[in-house]
Tab-separated table of C-alpha atoms in Angstrom:
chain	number	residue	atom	x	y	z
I	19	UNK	CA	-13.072	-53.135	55.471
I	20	UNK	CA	-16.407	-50.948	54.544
I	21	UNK	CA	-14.266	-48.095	55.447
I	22	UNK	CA	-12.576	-48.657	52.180
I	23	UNK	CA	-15.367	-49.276	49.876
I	24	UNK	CA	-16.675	-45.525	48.746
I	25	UNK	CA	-15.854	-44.626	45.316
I	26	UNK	CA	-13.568	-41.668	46.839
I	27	UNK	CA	-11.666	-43.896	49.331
I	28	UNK	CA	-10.707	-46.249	46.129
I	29	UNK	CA	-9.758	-43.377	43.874
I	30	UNK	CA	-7.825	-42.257	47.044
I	31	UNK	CA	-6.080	-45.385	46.810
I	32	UNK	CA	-6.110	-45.352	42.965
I	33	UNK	CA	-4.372	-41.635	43.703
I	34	UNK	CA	-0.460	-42.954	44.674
I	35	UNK	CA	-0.139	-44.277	41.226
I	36	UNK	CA	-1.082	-40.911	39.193
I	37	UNK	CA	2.603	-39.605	39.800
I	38	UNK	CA	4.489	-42.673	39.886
I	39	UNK	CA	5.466	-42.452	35.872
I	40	UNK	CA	5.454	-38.891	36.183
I	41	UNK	CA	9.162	-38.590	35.358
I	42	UNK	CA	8.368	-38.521	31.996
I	43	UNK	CA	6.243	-35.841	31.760
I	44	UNK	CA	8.874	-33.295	30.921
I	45	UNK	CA	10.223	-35.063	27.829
I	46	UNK	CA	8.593	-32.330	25.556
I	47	UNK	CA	10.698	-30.199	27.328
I	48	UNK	CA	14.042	-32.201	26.040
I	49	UNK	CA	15.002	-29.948	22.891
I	50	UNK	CA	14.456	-26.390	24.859
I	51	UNK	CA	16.716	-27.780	27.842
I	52	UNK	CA	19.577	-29.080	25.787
I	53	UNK	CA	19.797	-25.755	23.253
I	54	UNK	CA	19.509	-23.312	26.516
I	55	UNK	CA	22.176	-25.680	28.905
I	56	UNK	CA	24.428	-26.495	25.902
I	57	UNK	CA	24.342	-30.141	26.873
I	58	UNK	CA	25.101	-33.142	24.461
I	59	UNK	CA	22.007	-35.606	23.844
I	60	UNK	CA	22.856	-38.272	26.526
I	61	UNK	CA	22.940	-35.644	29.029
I	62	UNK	CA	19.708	-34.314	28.377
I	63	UNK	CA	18.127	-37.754	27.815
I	64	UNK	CA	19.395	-38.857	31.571
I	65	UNK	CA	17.372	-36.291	32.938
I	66	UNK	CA	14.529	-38.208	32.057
I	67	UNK	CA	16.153	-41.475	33.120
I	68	UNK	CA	17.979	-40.592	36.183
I	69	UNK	CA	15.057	-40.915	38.605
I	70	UNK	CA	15.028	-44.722	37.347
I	71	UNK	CA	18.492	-44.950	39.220
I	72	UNK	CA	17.681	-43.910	42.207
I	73	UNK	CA	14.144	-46.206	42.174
I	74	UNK	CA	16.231	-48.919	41.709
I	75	UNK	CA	17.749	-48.531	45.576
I	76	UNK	CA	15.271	-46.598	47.016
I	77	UNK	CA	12.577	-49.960	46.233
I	78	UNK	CA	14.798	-52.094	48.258
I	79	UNK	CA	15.792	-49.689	50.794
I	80	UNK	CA	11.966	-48.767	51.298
I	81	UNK	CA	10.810	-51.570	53.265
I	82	UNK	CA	14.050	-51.586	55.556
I	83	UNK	CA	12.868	-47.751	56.150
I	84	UNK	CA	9.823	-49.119	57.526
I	85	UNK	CA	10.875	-51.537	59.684
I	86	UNK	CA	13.649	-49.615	61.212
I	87	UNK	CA	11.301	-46.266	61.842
I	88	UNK	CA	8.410	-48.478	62.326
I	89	UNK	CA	6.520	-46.199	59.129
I	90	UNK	CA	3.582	-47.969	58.360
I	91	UNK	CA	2.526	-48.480	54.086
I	92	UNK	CA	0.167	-45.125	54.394
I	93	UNK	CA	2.594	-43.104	55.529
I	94	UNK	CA	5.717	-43.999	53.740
I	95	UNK	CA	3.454	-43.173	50.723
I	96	UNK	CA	2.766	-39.717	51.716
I	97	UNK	CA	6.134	-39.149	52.833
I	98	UNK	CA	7.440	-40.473	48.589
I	99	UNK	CA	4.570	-38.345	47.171
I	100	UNK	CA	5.979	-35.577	49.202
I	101	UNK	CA	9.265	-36.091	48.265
I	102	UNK	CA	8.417	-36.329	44.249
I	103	UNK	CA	7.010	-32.792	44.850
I	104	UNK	CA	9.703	-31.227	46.128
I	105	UNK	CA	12.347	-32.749	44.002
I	106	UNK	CA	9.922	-32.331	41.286
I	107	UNK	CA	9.635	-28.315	41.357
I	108	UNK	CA	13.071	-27.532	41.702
I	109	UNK	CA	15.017	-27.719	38.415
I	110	UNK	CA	11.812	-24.833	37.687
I	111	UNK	CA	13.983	-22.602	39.257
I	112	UNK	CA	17.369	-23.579	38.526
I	113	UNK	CA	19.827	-23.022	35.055
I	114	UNK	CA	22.421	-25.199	36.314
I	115	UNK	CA	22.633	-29.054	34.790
I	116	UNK	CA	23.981	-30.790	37.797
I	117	UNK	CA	21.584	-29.172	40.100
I	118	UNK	CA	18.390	-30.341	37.623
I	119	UNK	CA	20.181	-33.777	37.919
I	120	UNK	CA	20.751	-34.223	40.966
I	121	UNK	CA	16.953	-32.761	41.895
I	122	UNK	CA	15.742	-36.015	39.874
I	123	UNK	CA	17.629	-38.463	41.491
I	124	UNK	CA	15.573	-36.879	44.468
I	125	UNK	CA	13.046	-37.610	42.590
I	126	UNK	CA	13.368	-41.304	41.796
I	127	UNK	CA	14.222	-41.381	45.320
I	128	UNK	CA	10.432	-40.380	46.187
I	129	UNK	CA	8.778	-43.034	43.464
I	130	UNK	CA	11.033	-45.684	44.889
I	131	UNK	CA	9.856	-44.983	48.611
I	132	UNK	CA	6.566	-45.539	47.467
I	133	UNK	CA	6.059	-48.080	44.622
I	134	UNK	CA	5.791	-51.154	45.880
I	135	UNK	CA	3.164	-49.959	48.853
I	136	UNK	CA	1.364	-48.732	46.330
I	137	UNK	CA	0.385	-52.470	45.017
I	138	UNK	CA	0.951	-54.179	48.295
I	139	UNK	CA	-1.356	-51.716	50.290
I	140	UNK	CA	-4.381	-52.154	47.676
I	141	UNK	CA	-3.539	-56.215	48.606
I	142	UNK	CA	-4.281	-55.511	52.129
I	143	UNK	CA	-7.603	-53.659	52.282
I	144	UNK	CA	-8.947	-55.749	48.597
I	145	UNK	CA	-9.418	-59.872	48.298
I	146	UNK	CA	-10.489	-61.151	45.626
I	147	UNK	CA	-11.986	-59.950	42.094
I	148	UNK	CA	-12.063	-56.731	44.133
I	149	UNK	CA	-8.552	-56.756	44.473
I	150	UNK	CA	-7.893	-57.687	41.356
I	151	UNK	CA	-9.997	-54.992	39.606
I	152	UNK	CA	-8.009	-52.708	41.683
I	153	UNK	CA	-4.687	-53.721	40.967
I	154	UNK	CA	-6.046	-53.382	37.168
I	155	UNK	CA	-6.839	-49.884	37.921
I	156	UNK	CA	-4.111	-49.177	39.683
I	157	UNK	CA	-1.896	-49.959	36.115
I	158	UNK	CA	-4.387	-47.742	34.350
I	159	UNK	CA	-3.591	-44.852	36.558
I	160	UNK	CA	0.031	-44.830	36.254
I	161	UNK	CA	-0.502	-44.289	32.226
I	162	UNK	CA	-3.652	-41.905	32.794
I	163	UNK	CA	-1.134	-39.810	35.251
I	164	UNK	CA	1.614	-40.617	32.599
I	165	UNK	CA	-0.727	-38.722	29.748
I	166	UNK	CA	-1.977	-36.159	32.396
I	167	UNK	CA	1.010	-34.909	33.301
I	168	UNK	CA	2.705	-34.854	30.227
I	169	UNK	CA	0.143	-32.950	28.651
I	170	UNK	CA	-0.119	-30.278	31.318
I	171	UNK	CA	3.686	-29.848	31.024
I	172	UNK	CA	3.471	-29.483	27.248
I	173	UNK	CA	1.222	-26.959	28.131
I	174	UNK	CA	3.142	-24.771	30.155
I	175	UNK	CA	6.618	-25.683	28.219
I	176	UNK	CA	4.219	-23.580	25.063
I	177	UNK	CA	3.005	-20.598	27.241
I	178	UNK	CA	5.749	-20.221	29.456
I	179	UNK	CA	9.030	-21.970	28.751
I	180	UNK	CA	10.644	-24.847	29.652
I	181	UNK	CA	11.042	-24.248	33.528
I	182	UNK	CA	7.603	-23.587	33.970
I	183	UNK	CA	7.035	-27.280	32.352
I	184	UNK	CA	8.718	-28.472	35.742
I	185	UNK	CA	5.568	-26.865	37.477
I	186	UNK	CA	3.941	-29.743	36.691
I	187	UNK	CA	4.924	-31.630	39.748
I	188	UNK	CA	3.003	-29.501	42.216
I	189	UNK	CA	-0.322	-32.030	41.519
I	190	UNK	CA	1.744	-34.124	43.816
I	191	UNK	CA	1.036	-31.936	46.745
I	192	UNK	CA	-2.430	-32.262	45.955
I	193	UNK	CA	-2.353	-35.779	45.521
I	194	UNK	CA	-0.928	-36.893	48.654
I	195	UNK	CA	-3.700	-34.616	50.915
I	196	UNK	CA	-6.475	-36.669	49.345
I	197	UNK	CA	-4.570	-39.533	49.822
I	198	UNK	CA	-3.987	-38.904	53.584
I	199	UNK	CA	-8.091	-37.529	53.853
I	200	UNK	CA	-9.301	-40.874	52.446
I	201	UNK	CA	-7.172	-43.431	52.797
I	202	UNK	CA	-7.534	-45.660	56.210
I	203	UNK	CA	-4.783	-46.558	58.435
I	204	UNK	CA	-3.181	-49.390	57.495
I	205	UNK	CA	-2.599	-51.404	60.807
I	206	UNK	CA	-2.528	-54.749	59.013
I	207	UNK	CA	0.964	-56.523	59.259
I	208	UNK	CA	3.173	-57.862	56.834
I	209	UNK	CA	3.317	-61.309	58.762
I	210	UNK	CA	0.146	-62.008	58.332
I	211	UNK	CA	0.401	-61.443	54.391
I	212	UNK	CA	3.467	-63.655	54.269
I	213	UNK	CA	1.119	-66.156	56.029
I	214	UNK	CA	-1.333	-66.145	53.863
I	215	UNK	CA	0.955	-66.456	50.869
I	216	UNK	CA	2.865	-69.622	51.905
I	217	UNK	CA	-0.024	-71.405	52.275
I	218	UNK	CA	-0.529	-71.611	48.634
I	219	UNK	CA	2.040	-73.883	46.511
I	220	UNK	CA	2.921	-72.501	42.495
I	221	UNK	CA	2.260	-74.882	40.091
I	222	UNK	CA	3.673	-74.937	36.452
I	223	UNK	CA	0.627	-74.404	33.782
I	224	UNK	CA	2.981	-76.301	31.518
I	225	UNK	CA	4.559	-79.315	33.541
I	226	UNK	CA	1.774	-79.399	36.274
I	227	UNK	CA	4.511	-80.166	39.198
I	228	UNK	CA	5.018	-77.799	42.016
I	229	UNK	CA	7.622	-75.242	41.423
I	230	UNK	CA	10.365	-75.564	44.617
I	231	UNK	CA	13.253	-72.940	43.158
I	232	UNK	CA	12.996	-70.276	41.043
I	233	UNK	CA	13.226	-70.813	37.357
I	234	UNK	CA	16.696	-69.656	35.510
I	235	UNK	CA	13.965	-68.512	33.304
I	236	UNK	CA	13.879	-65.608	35.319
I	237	UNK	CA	17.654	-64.580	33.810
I	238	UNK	CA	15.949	-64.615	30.303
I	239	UNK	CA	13.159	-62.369	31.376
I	240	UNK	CA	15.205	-59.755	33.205
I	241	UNK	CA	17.549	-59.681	29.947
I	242	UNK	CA	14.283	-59.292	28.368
I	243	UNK	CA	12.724	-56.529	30.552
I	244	UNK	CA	16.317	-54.273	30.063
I	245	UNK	CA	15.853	-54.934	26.354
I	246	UNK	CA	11.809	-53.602	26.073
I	247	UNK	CA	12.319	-50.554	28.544
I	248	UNK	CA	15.305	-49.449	26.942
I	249	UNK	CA	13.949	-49.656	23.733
I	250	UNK	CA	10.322	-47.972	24.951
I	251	UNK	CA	12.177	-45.114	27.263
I	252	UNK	CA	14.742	-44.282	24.247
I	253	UNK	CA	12.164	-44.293	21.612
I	254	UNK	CA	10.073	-41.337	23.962
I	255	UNK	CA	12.984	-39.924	24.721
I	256	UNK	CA	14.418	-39.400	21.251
I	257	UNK	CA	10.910	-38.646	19.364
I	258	UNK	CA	10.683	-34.821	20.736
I	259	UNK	CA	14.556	-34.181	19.236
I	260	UNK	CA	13.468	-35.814	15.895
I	261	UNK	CA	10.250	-34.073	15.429
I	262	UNK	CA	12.128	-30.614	16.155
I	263	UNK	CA	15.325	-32.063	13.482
I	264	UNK	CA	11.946	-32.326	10.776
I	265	UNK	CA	9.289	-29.408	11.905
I	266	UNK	CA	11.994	-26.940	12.939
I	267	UNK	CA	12.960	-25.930	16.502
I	268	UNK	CA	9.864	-23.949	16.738
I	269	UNK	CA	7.625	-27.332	16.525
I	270	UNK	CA	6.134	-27.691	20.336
I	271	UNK	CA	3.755	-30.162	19.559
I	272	UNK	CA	5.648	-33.405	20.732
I	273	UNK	CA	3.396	-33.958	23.733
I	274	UNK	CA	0.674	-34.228	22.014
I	275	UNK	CA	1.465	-36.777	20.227
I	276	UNK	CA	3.218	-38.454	23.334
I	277	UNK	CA	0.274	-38.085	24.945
I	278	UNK	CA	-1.962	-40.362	22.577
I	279	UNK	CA	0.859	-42.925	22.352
I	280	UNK	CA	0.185	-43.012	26.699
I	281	UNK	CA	-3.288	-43.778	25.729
I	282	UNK	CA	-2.407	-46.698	23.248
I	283	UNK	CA	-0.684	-48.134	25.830
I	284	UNK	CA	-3.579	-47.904	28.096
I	285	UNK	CA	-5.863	-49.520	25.634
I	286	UNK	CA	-2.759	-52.437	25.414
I	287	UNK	CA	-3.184	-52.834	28.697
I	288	UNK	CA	-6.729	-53.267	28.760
I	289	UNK	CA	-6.665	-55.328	26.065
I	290	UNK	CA	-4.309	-57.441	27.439
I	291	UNK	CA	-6.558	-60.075	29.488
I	292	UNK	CA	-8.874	-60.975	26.107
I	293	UNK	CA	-5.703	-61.725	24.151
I	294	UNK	CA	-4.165	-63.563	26.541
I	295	UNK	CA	-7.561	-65.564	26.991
I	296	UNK	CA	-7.738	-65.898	23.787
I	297	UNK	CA	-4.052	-66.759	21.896
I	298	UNK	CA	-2.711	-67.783	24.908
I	299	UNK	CA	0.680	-66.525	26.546
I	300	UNK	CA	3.249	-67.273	23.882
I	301	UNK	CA	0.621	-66.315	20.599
I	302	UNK	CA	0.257	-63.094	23.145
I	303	UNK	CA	4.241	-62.972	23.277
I	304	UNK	CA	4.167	-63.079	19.473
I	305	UNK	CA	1.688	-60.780	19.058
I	306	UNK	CA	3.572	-57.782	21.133
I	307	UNK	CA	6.957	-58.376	20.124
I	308	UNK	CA	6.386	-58.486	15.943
I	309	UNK	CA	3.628	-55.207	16.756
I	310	UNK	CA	6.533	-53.625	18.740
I	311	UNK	CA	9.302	-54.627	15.706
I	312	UNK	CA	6.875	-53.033	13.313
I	313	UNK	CA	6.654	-49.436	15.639
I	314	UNK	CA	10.535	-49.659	15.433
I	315	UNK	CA	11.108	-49.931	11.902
I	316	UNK	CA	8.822	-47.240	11.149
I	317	UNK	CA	10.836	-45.000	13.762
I	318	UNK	CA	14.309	-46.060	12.956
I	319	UNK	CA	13.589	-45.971	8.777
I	320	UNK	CA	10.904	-43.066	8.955
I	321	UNK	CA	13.672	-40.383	7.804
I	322	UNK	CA	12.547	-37.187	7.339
I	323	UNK	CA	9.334	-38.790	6.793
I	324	UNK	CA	7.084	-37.173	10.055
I	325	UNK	CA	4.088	-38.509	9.682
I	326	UNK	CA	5.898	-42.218	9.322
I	327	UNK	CA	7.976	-41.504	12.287
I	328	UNK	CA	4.907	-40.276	14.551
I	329	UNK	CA	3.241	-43.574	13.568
I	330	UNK	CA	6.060	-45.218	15.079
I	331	UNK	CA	5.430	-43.466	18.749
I	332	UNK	CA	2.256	-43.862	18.571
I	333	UNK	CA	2.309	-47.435	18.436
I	334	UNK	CA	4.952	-49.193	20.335
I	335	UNK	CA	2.900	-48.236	23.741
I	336	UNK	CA	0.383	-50.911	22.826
I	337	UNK	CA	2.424	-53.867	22.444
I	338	UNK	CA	4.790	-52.447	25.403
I	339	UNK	CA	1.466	-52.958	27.656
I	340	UNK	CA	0.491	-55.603	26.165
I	341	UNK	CA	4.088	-57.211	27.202
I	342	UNK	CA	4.692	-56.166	31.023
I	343	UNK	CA	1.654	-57.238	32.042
I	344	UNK	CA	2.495	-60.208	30.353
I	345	UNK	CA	6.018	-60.548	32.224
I	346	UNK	CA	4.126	-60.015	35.781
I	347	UNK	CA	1.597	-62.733	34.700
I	348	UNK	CA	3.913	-65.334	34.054
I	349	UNK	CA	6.170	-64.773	37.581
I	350	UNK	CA	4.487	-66.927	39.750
I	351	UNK	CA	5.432	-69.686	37.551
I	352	UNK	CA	8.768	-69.078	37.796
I	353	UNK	CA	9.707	-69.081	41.722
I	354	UNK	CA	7.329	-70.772	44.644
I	355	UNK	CA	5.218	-68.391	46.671
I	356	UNK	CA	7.664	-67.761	48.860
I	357	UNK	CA	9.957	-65.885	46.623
I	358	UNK	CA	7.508	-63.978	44.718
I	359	UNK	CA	8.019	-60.806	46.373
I	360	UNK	CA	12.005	-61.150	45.474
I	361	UNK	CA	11.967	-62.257	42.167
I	362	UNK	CA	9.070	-59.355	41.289
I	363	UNK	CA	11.368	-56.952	43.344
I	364	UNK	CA	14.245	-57.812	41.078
I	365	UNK	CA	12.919	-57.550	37.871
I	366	UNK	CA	11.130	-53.802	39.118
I	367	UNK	CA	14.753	-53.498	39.299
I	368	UNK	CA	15.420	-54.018	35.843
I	369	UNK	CA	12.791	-52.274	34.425
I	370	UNK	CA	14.186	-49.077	36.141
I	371	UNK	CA	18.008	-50.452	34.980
I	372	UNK	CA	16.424	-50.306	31.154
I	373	UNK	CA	15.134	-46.667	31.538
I	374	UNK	CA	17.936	-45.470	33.334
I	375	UNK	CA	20.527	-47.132	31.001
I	376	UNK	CA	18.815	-46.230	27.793
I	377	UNK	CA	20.162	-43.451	26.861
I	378	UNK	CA	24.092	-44.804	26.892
I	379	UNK	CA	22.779	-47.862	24.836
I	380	UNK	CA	21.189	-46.055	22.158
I	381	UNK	CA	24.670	-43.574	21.940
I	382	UNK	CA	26.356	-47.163	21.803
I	383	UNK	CA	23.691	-48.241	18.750
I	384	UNK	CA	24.777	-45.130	17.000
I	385	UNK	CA	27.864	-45.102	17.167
I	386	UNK	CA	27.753	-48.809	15.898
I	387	UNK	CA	25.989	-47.303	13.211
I	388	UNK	CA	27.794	-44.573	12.422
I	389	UNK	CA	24.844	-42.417	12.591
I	390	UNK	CA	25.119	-38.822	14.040
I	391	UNK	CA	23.718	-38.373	18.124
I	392	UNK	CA	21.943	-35.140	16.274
I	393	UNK	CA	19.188	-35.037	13.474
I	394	UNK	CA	17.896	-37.644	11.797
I	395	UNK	CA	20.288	-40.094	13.116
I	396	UNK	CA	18.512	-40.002	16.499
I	397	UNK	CA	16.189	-42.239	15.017
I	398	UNK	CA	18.697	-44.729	14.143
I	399	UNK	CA	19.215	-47.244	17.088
I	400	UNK	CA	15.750	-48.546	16.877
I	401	UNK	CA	16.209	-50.418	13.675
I	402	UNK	CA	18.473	-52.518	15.810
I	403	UNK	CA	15.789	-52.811	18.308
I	404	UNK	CA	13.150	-53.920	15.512
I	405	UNK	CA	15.245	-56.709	14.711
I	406	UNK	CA	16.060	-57.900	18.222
I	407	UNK	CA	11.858	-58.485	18.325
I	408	UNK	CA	11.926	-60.810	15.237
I	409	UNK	CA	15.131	-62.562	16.922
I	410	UNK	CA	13.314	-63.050	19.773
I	411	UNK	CA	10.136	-64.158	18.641
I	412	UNK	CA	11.855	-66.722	16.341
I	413	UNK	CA	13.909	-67.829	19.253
I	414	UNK	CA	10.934	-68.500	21.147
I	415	UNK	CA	9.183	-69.810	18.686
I	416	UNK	CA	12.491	-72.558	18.259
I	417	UNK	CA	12.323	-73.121	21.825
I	418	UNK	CA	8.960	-74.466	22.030
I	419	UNK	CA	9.491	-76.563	19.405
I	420	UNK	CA	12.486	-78.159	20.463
I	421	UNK	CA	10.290	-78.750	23.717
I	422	UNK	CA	7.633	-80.308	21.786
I	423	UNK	CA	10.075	-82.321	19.927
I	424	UNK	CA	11.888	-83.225	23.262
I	425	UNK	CA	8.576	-84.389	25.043
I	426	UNK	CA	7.266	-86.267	22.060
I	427	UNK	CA	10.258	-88.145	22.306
I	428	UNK	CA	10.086	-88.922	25.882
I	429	UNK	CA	6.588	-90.067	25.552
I	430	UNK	CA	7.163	-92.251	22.594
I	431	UNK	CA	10.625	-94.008	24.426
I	432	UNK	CA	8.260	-94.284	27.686
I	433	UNK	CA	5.454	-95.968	25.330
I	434	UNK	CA	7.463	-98.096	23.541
I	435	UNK	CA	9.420	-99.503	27.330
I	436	UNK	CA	5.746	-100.009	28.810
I	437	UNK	CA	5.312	-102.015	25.266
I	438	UNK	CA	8.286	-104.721	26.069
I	439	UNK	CA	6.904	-104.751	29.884
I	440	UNK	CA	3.722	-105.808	28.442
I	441	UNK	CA	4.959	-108.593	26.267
């Protein structure tokens, strides 16, 4: 265990997660790629969300990989980071639309090998507030590679073109050697983990009984999930187009701006543990949701208003990291030990479902709309987002009462039978 306490072995660890959101970091890059392929809007959109498809298999297909090679956590890691860089650098040398698609399904492919060993291999060599400081960290990372790479792609998308914004991907090479330098060999097995994790029993922080099936709450918050990251993923996606449709198609300052809205969310996520500690989980629910209504109204009603529409993107990554932690928070309450690992694994699954289908739900939006996939009108589906939040929040917010009303009830019919006992 000491052999994993430096400062450079946990930044080693720390190191997996810098690329893992790295699919993003060519969204600057969206407006240049569309005029020079002659590709409609969707099309250049799901080259951004494409590698969320292939995440979605390669995450379940990862641990079979390992059992049937016998690939321990360490390696399989190295082996995705390897594969991101590859897959990464190639559209940087293509023109051709299907080969730059198909290169990012690679891609996803490569975060998908490694995404869950990521967080389960920190779990293996951490315990306790250790761990969880880690696993903290470890979130902070994937935005602080988010911003990192997106910036150094906006970079060389100004000084040399779209292609060489692709060039980006070679930190991953660089990456997985200190990953492989520092980081031990994991020879701790999975049994043991599983062990470890029956032995505890979930209990519900709101009935106080022992949870023994998993919640069809957890249809609600998958539904939920697809909503956000569709909504987050389409609002990024669709900010560099709009900016050009108001500054001009010489405007290359998108990932700048994309860049500070990566550090919002960071600060959302660090935020996250004093508001939850202090307004609870559902005032923390209503907190992110009407914050993350707000950010869409001032995208989707902007207009040709910039400085309105850039306040948009640069706030809907707080209340977006404000909310998935909150999602991962409230799991365990929704399934018995047992069944964490599948219900978490299922709803990674729909957060890489929301990216991935974003793009063909915000078409849908406008065309519900009747609002142009071009212009100004790219701005237009996230009104209907905006107003999903408030539905939401005043759902939940109807919920709880009807709970509250529900148990008062109870207790007063229970009260007032323990009343005729008594006589």
């Amino acid at each position: 265990m000491k052999q994993s306490q430096s400062l450079a072995t946990k930044l080693a660890f720390l190191s997996a997660s810098f690329m893992v959101t790295s699919a993003y970091a060519i969204q600057s890059a969206l407006p240049q790629i569309k005029s020079t392929l002659a590709i409609s809007q969707p099309q250049v959109e799901y080259l951004v969300t494409a590698p969320s498809f292939a995440v979605m298999f390669f995450v379940v297909l990862s641990p079979l990989l390992q059992d049937w090679f016998n690939i321990s956590d360490k390696h399989i890691i190295m082996a995705g980071i390897t594969l991101v860089g590859i897959a990464g650098l190639i559209p940087a040398f293509a023109n051709n639309y299907w080969i730059i698609l198909i290169s990012r399904l690679f891609l996803g492919a490569g975060y998908g090998l490694y995404n869950s060993q990521a967080i389960s291999l920190i779990s293996v060599w951490y315990q306790g507030h250790e761990r969880t400081s880690m696993q903290g960290w470890r979130s902070a990372f994937e935005q602080i590679g988010n911003a990192c790479t997106l910036m150094i792609s906006s970079l060389l998308l100004i000084y040399a073109g779209w292609h060489a914004a692709f060039l980006v991907y070679g930190l991953a090479f660089a990456v997985m050697a200190f990953f492989a330098w520092r980081v031990p060999n994991d020879t701790h097995s999975d049994a043991d983990t599983d062990d470890d994790q029956s032995s505890f029993e979930t209990v519900s922080p709101i009935t106080h009984e022992k949870i023994t099936k998993i919640s069809p709450l957890v249809i609600a918050i998958l539904a939920f999930v697809l909503l956000i990251k569709m909504d987050f993923i389409g609002m990024e996606d669709r900010f560099p187009g709009l900016a050009v449709a108001i500054n001009g198609s010489k405007f290359t300052g998108t990932g700048t701006y994309l860049s500070l809205m990566l550090i919002g969310a960071t600060l959302g996520g660090a935020c996250y543990g004093v508001l939850q500690k202090r307004f609870g989980y559902l005032g923390t629910i209503y907190i992110g949701l009407i914050l993350l209504a707000i950010a869409n109204f001032l995208f989707g009603f902007g207009g040709n208003n910039f400085a309105v529409i850039a306040a948009g993107i640069l706030m809907v990554g707080f209340p977006m990291q404000v909310l998935t932690p909150l999602i991962f928070n409230i799991l365990p309450f929704m399934a018995p030990m047992r069944l964490q690992t599948k219900i978490t694994s299922f709803i990674l699954i729909g957060f890489n479902f929301g990216a991935f289908f974003s793009p063909t739900a915000d078409a849908w939006f406008n065309y519900l709309l009747n609002q142009p996939l071009s212009g100004l009108g790219l701005g237009a589906p996230f009104r209907i987002y905006g107003v999903m939040m408030l539905v939401i929040a005043a759902l939940i917010f109807l919920g709880k009462r009807g709970y509250e009303i529900k148990k008062a009830n109870t207790h007063e019919g229970h009260s007032a039978t323990r009343h005729v006992y008594v006589k």
